[in-house]
């Protein structure tokens, strides 16, 4: 009797192979043949699920975006349901979902950054890059409403602070990926803590 393979499970196995290749050697190496070798499959088996390299890359980009956004949404729910010191820690936890603070998040951050950068010159990746930006920005926007309720009637102020926070987190992520010996998880947390304190101080003065 032929072995029954769950198509979604196999797709995820292939995607994980893509992630490992990107994290180890870069996006340029993620061809169908290289991915098949990494996954321990024949190229024909990979083509059964992904007709082309473009289709595989778009699916992989969507997968890492879905993973990150799902973690952000779950973390935002904790922020919304917390208060006091617990609230503060929940905010730090949410922002930490965008940083390479452990092995799993480091791979996701590396893959996410690689795809976002490639989308600038690779049209097939552009729609997913746009979805990525909008989804993350939406969560950060909702967070900013919680952190700066005094600006609810001043949308431009909220947008400015949200963009400043996004720029800080993006910069931390890039530094942590490029200089992990210096920008450690502890250093990332310290910078986030300092930035959050400025937001809270401004809110208290308003």
One Martini backbone bead per residue (centre of mass of N, CA, C, O) as a GRO file, in nm:
protein
  206
    1UNK     BB    1   0.095   0.037   0.024
    2UNK     BB    2   0.085   0.354  -0.009
    3UNK     BB    3   0.205   0.636   0.119
    4UNK     BB    4   0.057   0.875   0.322
    5UNK     BB    5   0.069   1.228   0.258
    6UNK     BB    6   0.068   1.524   0.411
    7UNK     BB    7   0.071   1.811   0.244
    8UNK     BB    8   0.116   2.023   0.471
    9UNK     BB    9   0.350   1.884   0.610
   10UNK     BB   10   0.538   1.886   0.364
   11UNK     BB   11   0.545   2.188   0.318
   12UNK     BB   12   0.670   2.252   0.597
   13UNK     BB   13   0.929   2.095   0.551
   14UNK     BB   14   1.022   2.269   0.316
   15UNK     BB   15   1.018   2.541   0.459
   16UNK     BB   16   1.228   2.466   0.675
   17UNK     BB   17   1.451   2.436   0.465
   18UNK     BB   18   1.450   2.726   0.374
   19UNK     BB   19   1.519   2.851   0.646
   20UNK     BB   20   1.794   2.712   0.686
   21UNK     BB   21   1.928   2.829   0.436
   22UNK     BB   22   1.894   3.129   0.494
   23UNK     BB   23   2.032   3.129   0.777
   24UNK     BB   24   2.309   2.999   0.661
   25UNK     BB   25   2.333   3.129   0.327
   26UNK     BB   26   2.080   3.246   0.199
   27UNK     BB   27   1.848   3.319  -0.045
   28UNK     BB   28   2.017   3.242  -0.307
   29UNK     BB   29   2.010   2.916  -0.222
   30UNK     BB   30   1.680   2.876  -0.263
   31UNK     BB   31   1.646   2.629  -0.442
   32UNK     BB   32   1.495   2.350  -0.532
   33UNK     BB   33   1.745   2.168  -0.506
   34UNK     BB   34   1.849   2.265  -0.229
   35UNK     BB   35   1.587   2.209  -0.077
   36UNK     BB   36   1.565   1.910  -0.136
   37UNK     BB   37   1.830   1.832   0.000
   38UNK     BB   38   1.760   1.947   0.283
   39UNK     BB   39   1.484   1.764   0.299
   40UNK     BB   40   1.530   1.476   0.160
   41UNK     BB   41   1.448   1.521  -0.149
   42UNK     BB   42   1.315   1.522  -0.443
   43UNK     BB   43   1.252   1.747  -0.678
   44UNK     BB   44   0.978   1.624  -0.763
   45UNK     BB   45   0.850   1.644  -0.481
   46UNK     BB   46   0.857   1.951  -0.461
   47UNK     BB   47   0.697   2.002  -0.732
   48UNK     BB   48   0.428   1.886  -0.624
   49UNK     BB   49   0.396   2.160  -0.432
   50UNK     BB   50   0.607   2.334  -0.621
   51UNK     BB   51   0.644   2.462  -0.939
   52UNK     BB   52   0.839   2.690  -0.818
   53UNK     BB   53   1.050   2.905  -0.673
   54UNK     BB   54   0.851   3.134  -0.639
   55UNK     BB   55   0.630   2.976  -0.495
   56UNK     BB   56   0.806   2.890  -0.256
   57UNK     BB   57   0.889   3.176  -0.156
   58UNK     BB   58   0.610   3.292  -0.107
   59UNK     BB   59   0.518   3.076   0.094
   60UNK     BB   60   0.750   3.122   0.296
   61UNK     BB   61   0.694   3.416   0.354
   62UNK     BB   62   0.405   3.373   0.457
   63UNK     BB   63   0.482   3.186   0.693
   64UNK     BB   64   0.657   3.389   0.858
   65UNK     BB   65   0.441   3.603   0.885
   66UNK     BB   66   0.230   3.430   1.031
   67UNK     BB   67   0.403   3.365   1.278
   68UNK     BB   68   0.458   3.654   1.377
   69UNK     BB   69   0.166   3.761   1.389
   70UNK     BB   70   0.058   3.550   1.586
   71UNK     BB   71   0.243   3.635   1.820
   72UNK     BB   72   0.151   3.928   1.834
   73UNK     BB   73  -0.150   3.881   1.889
   74UNK     BB   74  -0.108   3.722   2.151
   75UNK     BB   75   0.053   3.947   2.297
   76UNK     BB   76  -0.167   4.167   2.280
   77UNK     BB   77  -0.377   4.024   2.455
   78UNK     BB   78  -0.202   4.043   2.712
   79UNK     BB   79  -0.189   4.346   2.727
   80UNK     BB   80  -0.503   4.398   2.741
   81UNK     BB   81  -0.514   4.196   3.019
   82UNK     BB   82  -0.327   4.408   3.164
   83UNK     BB   83  -0.140   4.544   3.455
   84UNK     BB   84   0.110   4.717   3.539
   85UNK     BB   85   0.378   4.518   3.553
   86UNK     BB   86   0.245   4.316   3.361
   87UNK     BB   87   0.209   4.514   3.129
   88UNK     BB   88   0.502   4.586   3.081
   89UNK     BB   89   0.596   4.292   3.018
   90UNK     BB   90   0.398   4.251   2.780
   91UNK     BB   91   0.522   4.464   2.597
   92UNK     BB   92   0.806   4.345   2.582
   93UNK     BB   93   0.712   4.077   2.464
   94UNK     BB   94   0.595   4.182   2.203
   95UNK     BB   95   0.855   4.318   2.091
   96UNK     BB   96   1.025   4.048   2.109
   97UNK     BB   97   0.885   3.905   1.855
   98UNK     BB   98   1.090   4.088   1.654
   99UNK     BB   99   1.331   3.929   1.787
  100UNK     BB  100   1.650   3.754   1.835
  101UNK     BB  101   1.618   3.584   2.146
  102UNK     BB  102   1.613   3.304   2.000
  103UNK     BB  103   1.636   3.050   1.790
  104UNK     BB  104   1.359   3.075   1.652
  105UNK     BB  105   1.351   3.390   1.621
  106UNK     BB  106   1.616   3.411   1.460
  107UNK     BB  107   1.520   3.266   1.209
  108UNK     BB  108   1.274   3.438   1.150
  109UNK     BB  109   1.422   3.711   1.131
  110UNK     BB  110   1.614   3.635   0.902
  111UNK     BB  111   1.398   3.558   0.694
  112UNK     BB  112   1.229   3.816   0.702
  113UNK     BB  113   1.456   4.012   0.618
  114UNK     BB  114   1.534   3.877   0.351
  115UNK     BB  115   1.258   3.912   0.211
  116UNK     BB  116   1.222   4.217   0.241
  117UNK     BB  117   1.475   4.292   0.078
  118UNK     BB  118   1.407   4.130  -0.184
  119UNK     BB  119   1.133   4.282  -0.256
  120UNK     BB  120   1.262   4.540  -0.382
  121UNK     BB  121   1.364   4.340  -0.655
  122UNK     BB  122   1.102   4.131  -0.617
  123UNK     BB  123   0.789   4.130  -0.727
  124UNK     BB  124   0.669   3.855  -0.611
  125UNK     BB  125   0.722   3.967  -0.300
  126UNK     BB  126   0.566   4.237  -0.254
  127UNK     BB  127   0.284   4.160  -0.136
  128UNK     BB  128   0.401   4.026   0.123
  129UNK     BB  129   0.550   4.276   0.225
  130UNK     BB  130   0.297   4.448   0.260
  131UNK     BB  131   0.153   4.262   0.459
  132UNK     BB  132   0.368   4.266   0.672
  133UNK     BB  133   0.365   4.567   0.734
  134UNK     BB  134   0.060   4.600   0.800
  135UNK     BB  135   0.039   4.389   1.029
  136UNK     BB  136   0.250   4.509   1.219
  137UNK     BB  137   0.145   4.802   1.226
  138UNK     BB  138  -0.130   4.732   1.351
  139UNK     BB  139  -0.023   4.632   1.622
  140UNK     BB  140   0.140   4.885   1.697
  141UNK     BB  141  -0.102   5.076   1.686
  142UNK     BB  142  -0.262   4.938   1.917
  143UNK     BB  143  -0.041   4.975   2.125
  144UNK     BB  144  -0.026   5.289   2.117
  145UNK     BB  145  -0.309   5.337   2.230
  146UNK     BB  146  -0.234   5.213   2.510
  147UNK     BB  147   0.024   5.402   2.568
  148UNK     BB  148  -0.139   5.675   2.418
  149UNK     BB  149  -0.442   5.787   2.492
  150UNK     BB  150  -0.397   6.105   2.454
  151UNK     BB  151  -0.374   6.047   2.114
  152UNK     BB  152  -0.645   5.957   1.985
  153UNK     BB  153  -0.707   6.264   1.866
  154UNK     BB  154  -0.393   6.221   1.736
  155UNK     BB  155  -0.293   6.043   1.480
  156UNK     BB  156  -0.011   6.156   1.406
  157UNK     BB  157   0.123   6.094   1.677
  158UNK     BB  158   0.082   5.789   1.666
  159UNK     BB  159   0.231   5.736   1.403
  160UNK     BB  160   0.504   5.849   1.486
  161UNK     BB  161   0.547   5.655   1.731
  162UNK     BB  162   0.516   5.392   1.575
  163UNK     BB  163   0.755   5.441   1.380
  164UNK     BB  164   0.970   5.471   1.599
  165UNK     BB  165   0.933   5.186   1.710
  166UNK     BB  166   0.983   5.028   1.450
  167UNK     BB  167   1.269   5.139   1.400
  168UNK     BB  168   1.390   5.028   1.658
  169UNK     BB  169   1.328   4.728   1.611
  170UNK     BB  170   1.461   4.697   1.336
  171UNK     BB  171   1.743   4.783   1.429
  172UNK     BB  172   1.783   4.565   1.640
  173UNK     BB  173   1.752   4.325   1.454
  174UNK     BB  174   1.987   4.389   1.265
  175UNK     BB  175   2.209   4.402   1.480
  176UNK     BB  176   2.164   4.113   1.596
  177UNK     BB  177   2.233   3.969   1.322
  178UNK     BB  178   2.522   4.116   1.268
  179UNK     BB  179   2.589   4.166   1.608
  180UNK     BB  180   2.559   3.931   1.841
  181UNK     BB  181   2.795   3.994   2.042
  182UNK     BB  182   2.665   4.276   2.112
  183UNK     BB  183   2.353   4.229   2.029
  184UNK     BB  184   2.197   4.106   2.261
  185UNK     BB  185   1.926   4.012   2.429
  186UNK     BB  186   1.987   4.201   2.666
  187UNK     BB  187   2.030   4.459   2.499
  188UNK     BB  188   1.756   4.466   2.366
  189UNK     BB  189   1.596   4.487   2.630
  190UNK     BB  190   1.722   4.754   2.726
  191UNK     BB  191   1.628   4.929   2.488
  192UNK     BB  192   1.328   4.877   2.516
  193UNK     BB  193   1.304   4.984   2.801
  194UNK     BB  194   1.394   5.274   2.739
  195UNK     BB  195   1.175   5.337   2.528
  196UNK     BB  196   0.928   5.279   2.706
  197UNK     BB  197   0.989   5.497   2.919
  198UNK     BB  198   0.948   5.739   2.728
  199UNK     BB  199   0.651   5.681   2.669
  200UNK     BB  200   0.547   5.683   2.963
  201UNK     BB  201   0.645   5.966   3.038
  202UNK     BB  202   0.479   6.117   2.824
  203UNK     BB  203   0.204   6.015   2.927
  204UNK     BB  204   0.225   6.132   3.218
  205UNK     BB  205   0.250   6.441   3.124
  206UNK     BB  206  -0.036   6.462   2.965
   0.00000   0.00000   0.00000
